[in-house]
Short mmCIF file of N, CA and C in Angstrom, two decimals:
data_model
loop_
_atom_site.label_atom_id
_atom_site.label_comp_id
_atom_site.label_asym_id
_atom_site.label_seq_id
_atom_site.Cartn_x
_atom_site.Cartn_y
_atom_site.Cartn_z
N PRO J 1 8.81 32.68 13.55
CA PRO J 1 8.10 31.50 13.06
C PRO J 1 6.83 31.25 13.87
N TYR J 2 5.92 30.59 13.25
CA TYR J 2 4.66 30.26 13.89
C TYR J 2 4.66 28.81 14.34
N ILE J 3 3.94 28.54 15.40
CA ILE J 3 3.74 27.18 15.87
C ILE J 3 2.32 26.81 15.51
N ALA J 4 2.11 25.59 15.00
CA ALA J 4 0.76 25.19 14.58
C ALA J 4 0.44 23.78 15.05
N SER J 5 -0.83 23.45 15.05
CA SER J 5 -1.39 22.12 15.24
C SER J 5 -1.72 21.73 16.67
N CYS J 6 -0.81 21.78 17.59
CA CYS J 6 -1.07 21.30 18.94
C CYS J 6 -0.40 22.23 19.94
N TYR J 7 -1.16 22.69 20.93
CA TYR J 7 -0.64 23.67 21.87
C TYR J 7 -0.83 23.20 23.30
N LEU J 8 0.15 23.44 24.13
CA LEU J 8 0.08 23.23 25.56
C LEU J 8 0.22 24.62 26.17
N ILE J 9 -0.85 25.11 26.82
CA ILE J 9 -0.89 26.50 27.29
C ILE J 9 -1.09 26.52 28.80
N ARG J 10 -0.33 27.37 29.47
CA ARG J 10 -0.52 27.53 30.90
C ARG J 10 -1.91 28.12 31.18
N LYS J 11 -2.52 27.66 32.24
CA LYS J 11 -3.88 28.08 32.59
C LYS J 11 -3.96 29.59 32.82
N ASP J 12 -2.95 30.19 33.45
CA ASP J 12 -3.01 31.61 33.75
C ASP J 12 -3.01 32.48 32.49
N VAL J 13 -2.45 32.01 31.39
CA VAL J 13 -2.46 32.77 30.13
C VAL J 13 -3.88 32.85 29.59
N VAL J 14 -4.62 31.76 29.67
CA VAL J 14 -5.98 31.71 29.16
C VAL J 14 -6.94 32.42 30.12
N ALA J 15 -6.70 32.30 31.42
CA ALA J 15 -7.60 32.88 32.42
C ALA J 15 -7.53 34.42 32.45
N ASP J 16 -6.37 34.98 32.17
CA ASP J 16 -6.18 36.43 32.22
C ASP J 16 -6.68 37.06 30.92
N GLU J 17 -7.62 38.01 31.03
CA GLU J 17 -8.18 38.65 29.83
C GLU J 17 -7.13 39.44 29.05
N ASN J 18 -6.06 39.89 29.73
CA ASN J 18 -5.01 40.65 29.05
C ASN J 18 -4.12 39.78 28.17
N THR J 19 -4.02 38.50 28.49
CA THR J 19 -3.16 37.62 27.70
C THR J 19 -3.93 36.54 26.96
N ARG J 20 -5.24 36.46 27.17
CA ARG J 20 -6.06 35.43 26.51
C ARG J 20 -5.92 35.57 24.99
N PRO J 21 -5.58 34.47 24.30
CA PRO J 21 -5.39 34.55 22.85
C PRO J 21 -6.71 34.64 22.09
N SER J 22 -6.62 35.19 20.92
CA SER J 22 -7.77 35.28 20.02
C SER J 22 -7.50 34.41 18.79
N TYR J 23 -8.54 33.78 18.29
CA TYR J 23 -8.40 32.92 17.11
C TYR J 23 -8.99 33.56 15.86
N SER J 24 -9.60 34.72 16.02
CA SER J 24 -10.28 35.31 14.87
C SER J 24 -9.49 36.48 14.28
N SER J 25 -9.47 36.50 12.97
CA SER J 25 -8.80 37.56 12.22
C SER J 25 -9.38 37.56 10.82
N GLU J 26 -9.52 38.74 10.25
CA GLU J 26 -10.05 38.82 8.88
C GLU J 26 -9.00 38.43 7.84
N SER J 27 -7.74 38.53 8.20
CA SER J 27 -6.68 38.29 7.21
C SER J 27 -5.85 37.03 7.48
N GLU J 28 -6.08 36.35 8.62
CA GLU J 28 -5.25 35.20 8.96
C GLU J 28 -6.11 33.98 9.30
N ASP J 29 -5.54 32.81 9.06
CA ASP J 29 -6.18 31.57 9.50
C ASP J 29 -6.17 31.52 11.02
N PRO J 30 -7.04 30.69 11.64
CA PRO J 30 -7.10 30.66 13.11
C PRO J 30 -5.76 30.38 13.80
N ASP J 31 -4.94 29.47 13.25
CA ASP J 31 -3.67 29.18 13.91
C ASP J 31 -2.71 30.37 13.84
N MET J 32 -2.71 31.09 12.74
CA MET J 32 -1.85 32.26 12.62
C MET J 32 -2.39 33.41 13.46
N ALA J 33 -3.73 33.55 13.54
CA ALA J 33 -4.33 34.58 14.38
C ALA J 33 -3.98 34.31 15.85
N PHE J 34 -4.01 33.06 16.24
CA PHE J 34 -3.65 32.66 17.61
C PHE J 34 -2.21 33.08 17.92
N ALA J 35 -1.28 32.73 17.04
CA ALA J 35 0.13 33.06 17.25
C ALA J 35 0.35 34.57 17.26
N SER J 36 -0.27 35.28 16.33
CA SER J 36 -0.12 36.74 16.26
C SER J 36 -0.69 37.40 17.51
N SER J 37 -1.83 36.89 17.98
CA SER J 37 -2.47 37.44 19.17
C SER J 37 -1.56 37.31 20.39
N LEU J 38 -0.98 36.15 20.60
CA LEU J 38 -0.08 35.97 21.74
C LEU J 38 1.18 36.81 21.61
N ARG J 39 1.72 36.88 20.39
CA ARG J 39 2.94 37.66 20.19
C ARG J 39 2.69 39.15 20.46
N SER J 40 1.53 39.66 20.05
CA SER J 40 1.21 41.08 20.28
C SER J 40 1.00 41.38 21.76
N LYS J 41 0.71 40.34 22.56
CA LYS J 41 0.51 40.52 24.01
C LYS J 41 1.76 40.14 24.79
N SER J 42 2.88 39.97 24.09
CA SER J 42 4.18 39.63 24.68
C SER J 42 4.16 38.31 25.45
N VAL J 43 3.39 37.37 24.95
CA VAL J 43 3.39 36.03 25.53
C VAL J 43 4.38 35.20 24.72
N PHE J 44 5.42 34.73 25.38
CA PHE J 44 6.48 33.98 24.71
C PHE J 44 5.99 32.59 24.36
N MET J 45 6.18 32.20 23.11
CA MET J 45 5.82 30.85 22.65
C MET J 45 7.11 30.12 22.33
N TYR J 46 7.19 28.86 22.70
CA TYR J 46 8.37 28.08 22.38
C TYR J 46 8.00 26.62 22.20
N ALA J 47 8.83 25.94 21.49
CA ALA J 47 8.65 24.50 21.29
C ALA J 47 9.72 23.78 22.11
N SER J 48 9.32 22.73 22.76
CA SER J 48 10.26 21.97 23.58
C SER J 48 10.19 20.50 23.19
N ASN J 49 11.34 19.91 22.99
CA ASN J 49 11.37 18.47 22.72
C ASN J 49 12.08 17.73 23.85
N ARG J 50 12.24 18.40 24.99
CA ARG J 50 12.91 17.77 26.12
C ARG J 50 12.00 16.81 26.88
N LEU J 51 10.72 17.07 26.85
CA LEU J 51 9.76 16.21 27.53
C LEU J 51 8.77 15.66 26.52
N GLY J 52 8.40 14.42 26.71
CA GLY J 52 7.41 13.83 25.82
C GLY J 52 6.02 14.00 26.41
N PHE J 53 5.13 14.60 25.65
CA PHE J 53 3.75 14.79 26.09
C PHE J 53 2.81 13.87 25.30
N GLY J 54 3.38 12.87 24.63
CA GLY J 54 2.57 11.99 23.79
C GLY J 54 2.79 12.31 22.33
N HIS J 55 1.99 11.74 21.49
CA HIS J 55 2.10 12.00 20.07
C HIS J 55 0.74 11.84 19.43
N LEU J 56 0.61 12.37 18.23
CA LEU J 56 -0.65 12.29 17.51
C LEU J 56 -0.67 11.05 16.64
N VAL J 57 -1.79 10.40 16.59
CA VAL J 57 -1.98 9.21 15.77
C VAL J 57 -2.87 9.58 14.59
N ASN J 58 -2.50 9.13 13.42
CA ASN J 58 -3.33 9.37 12.25
C ASN J 58 -4.37 8.25 12.17
N ALA J 59 -5.59 8.53 12.61
CA ALA J 59 -6.65 7.53 12.62
C ALA J 59 -7.49 7.58 11.34
N GLU J 60 -7.14 8.50 10.46
CA GLU J 60 -7.86 8.63 9.21
C GLU J 60 -7.63 7.38 8.36
N SER J 61 -8.66 6.83 7.86
CA SER J 61 -8.64 5.63 7.01
C SER J 61 -7.96 4.43 7.68
N PHE J 62 -8.23 4.26 8.97
CA PHE J 62 -7.71 3.08 9.69
C PHE J 62 -8.40 1.84 9.14
N PRO J 63 -7.62 0.83 8.74
CA PRO J 63 -8.25 -0.36 8.15
C PRO J 63 -9.01 -1.17 9.19
N THR J 64 -10.15 -1.68 8.81
CA THR J 64 -10.93 -2.52 9.72
C THR J 64 -11.31 -3.84 9.06
N THR J 65 -10.69 -4.14 7.94
CA THR J 65 -11.07 -5.34 7.20
C THR J 65 -10.09 -6.49 7.37
N HIS J 66 -9.03 -6.29 8.13
CA HIS J 66 -8.02 -7.33 8.32
C HIS J 66 -8.17 -7.98 9.69
N ALA J 67 -7.60 -9.14 9.84
CA ALA J 67 -7.63 -9.84 11.12
C ALA J 67 -6.81 -9.07 12.16
N SER J 68 -5.68 -8.52 11.75
CA SER J 68 -4.81 -7.73 12.63
C SER J 68 -4.60 -6.37 11.97
N ASN J 69 -5.53 -5.46 12.20
CA ASN J 69 -5.54 -4.17 11.48
C ASN J 69 -4.29 -3.33 11.70
N GLU J 70 -3.70 -3.39 12.89
CA GLU J 70 -2.54 -2.55 13.17
C GLU J 70 -1.30 -2.97 12.38
N LEU J 71 -1.27 -4.19 11.88
CA LEU J 71 -0.15 -4.61 11.03
C LEU J 71 -0.04 -3.74 9.78
N TRP J 72 -1.14 -3.18 9.36
CA TRP J 72 -1.20 -2.43 8.11
C TRP J 72 -0.98 -0.93 8.31
N GLU J 73 -0.55 -0.53 9.49
CA GLU J 73 -0.40 0.89 9.82
C GLU J 73 1.02 1.42 9.69
N LEU J 74 1.91 0.72 9.06
CA LEU J 74 3.31 1.14 8.95
C LEU J 74 3.45 2.53 8.34
N GLU J 75 2.76 2.80 7.27
CA GLU J 75 2.93 4.09 6.59
C GLU J 75 2.22 5.23 7.31
N ARG J 76 1.04 4.99 7.86
CA ARG J 76 0.28 6.07 8.49
C ARG J 76 0.72 6.36 9.92
N ASN J 77 1.10 5.34 10.67
CA ASN J 77 1.49 5.52 12.07
C ASN J 77 2.77 4.76 12.35
N ARG J 78 3.82 5.19 11.70
CA ARG J 78 5.11 4.49 11.75
C ARG J 78 5.67 4.37 13.17
N TYR J 79 5.58 5.44 13.94
CA TYR J 79 6.14 5.44 15.29
C TYR J 79 5.52 4.32 16.12
N ASP J 80 4.20 4.26 16.16
CA ASP J 80 3.52 3.21 16.93
C ASP J 80 3.82 1.84 16.36
N TRP J 81 3.87 1.72 15.05
CA TRP J 81 4.13 0.43 14.41
C TRP J 81 5.51 -0.08 14.83
N GLU J 82 6.51 0.77 14.78
CA GLU J 82 7.86 0.36 15.16
C GLU J 82 7.94 -0.03 16.64
N LEU J 83 7.28 0.73 17.51
CA LEU J 83 7.27 0.37 18.93
C LEU J 83 6.60 -0.98 19.16
N ARG J 84 5.56 -1.23 18.42
CA ARG J 84 4.77 -2.45 18.60
C ARG J 84 5.43 -3.67 17.97
N TYR J 85 6.06 -3.52 16.83
CA TYR J 85 6.47 -4.68 16.05
C TYR J 85 7.97 -4.86 15.83
N LEU J 86 8.78 -3.82 15.95
CA LEU J 86 10.22 -4.01 15.79
C LEU J 86 10.82 -4.44 17.12
N HIS J 87 11.68 -5.42 17.08
CA HIS J 87 12.33 -5.93 18.29
C HIS J 87 13.17 -4.81 18.92
N PRO J 88 13.15 -4.68 20.25
CA PRO J 88 13.91 -3.61 20.91
C PRO J 88 15.41 -3.62 20.57
N ASN J 89 15.97 -4.79 20.26
CA ASN J 89 17.40 -4.88 19.95
C ASN J 89 17.68 -4.86 18.45
N TYR J 90 16.69 -4.57 17.66
CA TYR J 90 16.86 -4.57 16.20
C TYR J 90 17.98 -3.62 15.76
N SER J 91 18.03 -2.41 16.30
CA SER J 91 19.01 -1.43 15.85
C SER J 91 20.45 -1.88 16.14
N LYS J 92 20.65 -2.70 17.15
CA LYS J 92 22.00 -3.19 17.45
C LYS J 92 22.55 -4.03 16.29
N SER J 93 21.67 -4.74 15.61
CA SER J 93 22.13 -5.58 14.49
C SER J 93 22.54 -4.74 13.28
N LEU J 94 22.27 -3.44 13.31
CA LEU J 94 22.66 -2.55 12.21
C LEU J 94 24.00 -1.87 12.46
N GLU J 95 24.52 -2.03 13.66
CA GLU J 95 25.80 -1.40 13.99
C GLU J 95 26.93 -2.08 13.23
N GLU J 96 27.92 -1.29 12.88
CA GLU J 96 29.03 -1.77 12.05
C GLU J 96 29.79 -2.94 12.66
N ASP J 97 29.97 -2.92 13.96
CA ASP J 97 30.76 -3.97 14.61
C ASP J 97 29.90 -5.15 15.11
N PHE J 98 28.63 -5.20 14.72
CA PHE J 98 27.75 -6.28 15.18
C PHE J 98 28.14 -7.61 14.54
N LYS J 99 28.28 -8.62 15.36
CA LYS J 99 28.56 -9.98 14.88
C LYS J 99 27.34 -10.84 15.19
N ALA J 100 26.62 -11.21 14.16
CA ALA J 100 25.41 -12.02 14.35
C ALA J 100 25.79 -13.44 14.74
N PRO J 101 25.15 -13.98 15.77
CA PRO J 101 25.42 -15.37 16.13
C PRO J 101 25.02 -16.32 15.00
N GLN J 102 25.77 -17.39 14.87
CA GLN J 102 25.49 -18.40 13.85
C GLN J 102 25.19 -19.73 14.56
N PRO J 103 23.91 -20.09 14.66
CA PRO J 103 23.59 -21.36 15.31
C PRO J 103 24.08 -22.58 14.53
N CYS J 104 24.25 -22.38 13.21
CA CYS J 104 24.85 -23.41 12.36
C CYS J 104 25.43 -22.70 11.14
N PRO J 105 26.24 -23.36 10.33
CA PRO J 105 26.89 -22.68 9.20
C PRO J 105 25.87 -22.04 8.24
N ASP J 106 26.20 -20.84 7.82
CA ASP J 106 25.40 -20.06 6.87
C ASP J 106 24.01 -19.67 7.36
N VAL J 107 23.77 -19.77 8.64
CA VAL J 107 22.52 -19.31 9.25
C VAL J 107 22.88 -18.25 10.27
N TYR J 108 22.31 -17.05 10.10
CA TYR J 108 22.60 -15.93 11.00
C TYR J 108 21.36 -15.62 11.83
N TRP J 109 21.59 -15.31 13.08
CA TRP J 109 20.50 -15.10 14.01
C TRP J 109 20.56 -13.67 14.54
N PHE J 110 19.55 -12.87 14.24
CA PHE J 110 19.47 -11.53 14.79
C PHE J 110 17.99 -11.11 14.86
N PRO J 111 17.65 -10.31 15.86
CA PRO J 111 16.24 -9.95 16.06
C PRO J 111 15.78 -8.87 15.08
N ILE J 112 14.61 -9.08 14.52
CA ILE J 112 14.01 -8.05 13.67
C ILE J 112 12.65 -7.67 14.24
N PHE J 113 11.78 -8.66 14.40
CA PHE J 113 10.41 -8.40 14.83
C PHE J 113 10.14 -8.94 16.24
N THR J 114 9.09 -8.39 16.86
CA THR J 114 8.65 -8.87 18.16
C THR J 114 7.82 -10.15 17.99
N GLU J 115 7.62 -10.84 19.08
CA GLU J 115 6.77 -12.03 19.03
C GLU J 115 5.35 -11.64 18.66
N ARG J 116 4.91 -10.47 19.09
CA ARG J 116 3.57 -10.00 18.74
C ARG J 116 3.42 -9.90 17.22
N PHE J 117 4.42 -9.33 16.55
CA PHE J 117 4.37 -9.24 15.10
C PHE J 117 4.25 -10.63 14.48
N CYS J 118 5.10 -11.53 14.92
CA CYS J 118 5.10 -12.89 14.35
C CYS J 118 3.74 -13.56 14.55
N ASP J 119 3.18 -13.44 15.75
CA ASP J 119 1.88 -14.05 16.03
C ASP J 119 0.79 -13.44 15.15
N GLU J 120 0.78 -12.12 15.04
CA GLU J 120 -0.25 -11.45 14.23
C GLU J 120 -0.06 -11.71 12.75
N PHE J 121 1.18 -11.80 12.30
CA PHE J 121 1.46 -12.08 10.90
C PHE J 121 0.95 -13.47 10.52
N VAL J 122 1.24 -14.46 11.35
CA VAL J 122 0.77 -15.82 11.10
C VAL J 122 -0.75 -15.86 11.15
N TYR J 123 -1.34 -15.20 12.14
CA TYR J 123 -2.80 -15.17 12.26
C TYR J 123 -3.44 -14.52 11.03
N GLU J 124 -2.82 -13.45 10.55
CA GLU J 124 -3.32 -12.76 9.35
C GLU J 124 -3.31 -13.70 8.15
N ALA J 125 -2.20 -14.39 7.96
CA ALA J 125 -2.08 -15.31 6.81
C ALA J 125 -3.07 -16.47 6.93
N GLU J 126 -3.21 -16.99 8.12
CA GLU J 126 -4.14 -18.11 8.30
C GLU J 126 -5.59 -17.67 8.15
N THR J 127 -5.91 -16.47 8.58
CA THR J 127 -7.27 -15.95 8.42
C THR J 127 -7.57 -15.69 6.96
N PHE J 128 -6.58 -15.22 6.23
CA PHE J 128 -6.76 -14.98 4.79
C PHE J 128 -6.96 -16.31 4.05
N GLY J 129 -6.40 -17.37 4.59
CA GLY J 129 -6.64 -18.69 4.03
C GLY J 129 -5.51 -19.26 3.19
N LYS J 130 -4.48 -18.47 2.95
CA LYS J 130 -3.34 -19.00 2.18
C LYS J 130 -2.12 -18.09 2.43
N TRP J 131 -0.94 -18.65 2.20
CA TRP J 131 0.29 -17.91 2.44
C TRP J 131 0.80 -17.19 1.20
N SER J 132 0.35 -17.59 0.02
CA SER J 132 0.80 -16.92 -1.21
C SER J 132 -0.21 -17.17 -2.29
N ASP J 133 0.04 -16.55 -3.46
CA ASP J 133 -0.87 -16.74 -4.58
C ASP J 133 -0.69 -18.10 -5.08
#
């Protein structure tokens, strides 16, 4: 299999002319030429998910017309959106044995959103000028 998109390469692989990868090929795209070049030079490629080196953000078509633009990024940048706006204990309320506290009859209390989400949501609605049609 080929690895594509983002690479973390040891400096000595690139510095050594015998193992330096090539990106050019008449029959392959640059990412496939890169992988083929390393494989032909016996440079082992592997993917690791044991350490986090960050993540890629989709900045394409980022909205700039809202009061709180990041509120609208759920579909394009879900990971960041969930970290920013879902309450850290939200998943506990989904567990089968979870008993939601009841501050009064027929009212259940469980965390869904962070205070940041609530503040930005209210600010967004107030900036828009109305809460509904």
